[in-house]
Short mmCIF file of C-alpha atoms in Angstrom, two decimals:
data_model
loop_
_atom_site.label_atom_id
_atom_site.label_comp_id
_atom_site.label_asym_id
_atom_site.label_seq_id
_atom_site.Cartn_x
_atom_site.Cartn_y
_atom_site.Cartn_z
CA MET A 1 -37.98 59.76 -23.26
CA GLU A 2 -35.70 62.31 -24.52
CA THR A 3 -32.42 61.54 -26.31
CA LYS A 4 -30.33 62.94 -23.20
CA ASP A 5 -32.34 60.58 -20.78
CA ALA A 6 -31.77 57.53 -23.09
CA ILE A 7 -28.02 58.43 -23.13
CA ALA A 8 -27.83 58.65 -19.37
CA SER A 9 -29.76 55.32 -18.93
CA LEU A 10 -27.58 53.47 -21.58
CA THR A 11 -24.36 54.92 -20.06
CA ALA A 12 -25.43 53.80 -16.60
CA LEU A 13 -26.13 50.34 -17.97
CA GLY A 14 -22.83 50.23 -19.82
CA HIS A 15 -20.81 48.73 -16.89
CA ALA A 16 -20.94 45.04 -16.11
CA THR A 17 -21.55 45.64 -12.32
CA ARG A 18 -24.39 48.06 -12.82
CA LEU A 19 -26.00 45.93 -15.57
CA ALA A 20 -25.88 42.97 -13.17
CA ALA A 21 -27.28 44.94 -10.32
CA TYR A 22 -30.09 46.24 -12.59
CA ARG A 23 -30.96 42.79 -13.94
CA LEU A 24 -31.22 41.58 -10.27
CA LEU A 25 -33.62 44.42 -9.47
CA VAL A 26 -35.79 43.77 -12.58
CA GLU A 27 -35.82 40.23 -11.61
CA ALA A 28 -36.95 41.01 -8.07
CA GLY A 29 -39.98 43.09 -9.32
CA PRO A 30 -41.69 45.83 -7.32
CA ALA A 31 -40.43 44.28 -3.95
CA GLY A 32 -36.87 45.16 -4.89
CA ARG A 33 -33.80 43.98 -2.99
CA MET A 34 -31.83 45.27 0.03
CA ALA A 35 -28.40 46.83 -0.95
CA GLY A 36 -26.62 44.11 1.20
CA ASP A 37 -28.44 41.41 -0.66
CA ILE A 38 -27.52 42.87 -4.06
CA GLY A 39 -23.90 43.10 -3.00
CA GLU A 40 -23.85 39.57 -1.57
CA ALA A 41 -25.39 38.13 -4.79
CA LEU A 42 -22.93 40.12 -6.92
CA GLY A 43 -19.88 39.48 -4.69
CA VAL A 44 -19.26 43.47 -4.82
CA PRO A 45 -18.07 45.27 -1.66
CA GLY A 46 -20.47 47.76 -0.21
CA ALA A 47 -18.57 50.89 -1.18
CA THR A 48 -18.39 49.79 -4.67
CA LEU A 49 -21.97 48.68 -4.85
CA SER A 50 -23.02 52.02 -3.31
CA PHE A 51 -21.08 53.86 -6.10
CA HIS A 52 -22.80 51.80 -8.85
CA LEU A 53 -26.43 52.02 -7.41
CA LYS A 54 -25.87 55.74 -7.15
CA GLU A 55 -25.13 55.81 -10.90
CA LEU A 56 -28.46 53.85 -11.61
CA VAL A 57 -30.31 56.14 -9.39
CA HIS A 58 -28.92 59.29 -10.94
CA ALA A 59 -29.95 57.85 -14.43
CA GLY A 60 -33.57 57.15 -13.19
CA LEU A 61 -33.41 53.51 -13.71
CA VAL A 62 -33.52 52.59 -10.06
CA GLU A 63 -35.08 54.12 -6.83
CA GLY A 64 -33.94 53.60 -3.36
CA GLU A 65 -35.99 53.70 -0.20
CA SER A 66 -34.56 53.84 3.33
CA GLN A 67 -35.85 51.25 5.76
CA GLY A 68 -34.27 52.08 9.01
CA ARG A 69 -30.41 51.70 8.63
CA TYR A 70 -30.95 49.82 5.35
CA VAL A 71 -31.82 50.88 1.84
CA CYS A 72 -34.14 48.89 -0.60
CA TYR A 73 -33.66 49.34 -4.33
CA ARG A 74 -36.11 48.85 -6.92
CA ALA A 75 -36.14 48.88 -10.73
CA ASN A 76 -38.05 51.95 -12.14
CA PHE A 77 -40.12 49.89 -14.57
CA GLN A 78 -41.76 53.05 -16.11
CA ALA A 79 -38.11 54.28 -16.99
CA MET A 80 -37.10 50.88 -18.25
CA ASN A 81 -40.24 50.71 -20.48
CA GLY A 82 -39.42 54.35 -21.63
CA LEU A 83 -35.94 53.28 -22.67
CA ILE A 84 -37.34 50.30 -24.55
CA GLU A 85 -39.91 52.36 -26.37
CA TYR A 86 -37.46 55.04 -27.33
CA LEU A 87 -35.00 52.38 -28.73
CA THR A 88 -37.83 50.74 -30.76
CA HIS A 89 -39.95 53.75 -31.67
CA ASN A 90 -39.45 53.48 -35.36
CA CYS A 91 -38.40 49.74 -35.50
CA CYS A 92 -38.53 48.48 -39.01
CA SER A 93 -40.36 51.36 -40.38
CA GLY A 94 -38.27 51.48 -43.41
CA SER A 95 -38.05 47.55 -44.03
CA SER A 96 -40.09 45.09 -45.73
CA ASN A 97 -38.28 42.18 -43.84
CA ALA A 98 -40.93 39.67 -42.73
CA GLU A 99 -39.11 39.28 -39.20
CA CYS A 100 -39.85 42.92 -38.64
CA THR A 101 -43.51 42.85 -38.95
CA GLN A 102 -43.89 40.92 -35.76
CA VAL A 103 -42.07 43.83 -33.90
CA ASN A 104 -44.85 46.34 -34.98
CA ASP A 105 -47.76 43.75 -34.67
CA PRO A 106 -50.08 44.92 -31.74
CA ALA A 107 -51.26 41.31 -31.45
CA CYS A 108 -47.84 40.06 -30.36
CA GLY A 109 -47.62 42.75 -27.73
CA CYS A 110 -44.23 43.98 -28.95
#
């Protein structure tokens, strides 16, 4: 992931409604959730939700698929993992702190 992409992702997640919607989609897994279900779960009107989902799609964190008159949104797990990898790329490389060794330990999967 490039710096500009990481900035776009973090900017998109930097709003409470977008972060909440994204977390719902991550929780839903590959099946995703319908836009109406997301709006209902968050208590957000359709037009407002549409704006926020558009921002997440634009950042590449979410993908939408039309299913008739409705849209199913899914988290883009590849983008999410890319962002996490970008943020942790050199994690603790300059530290001898014992807590940091777990982050770089392949056995722990992190």
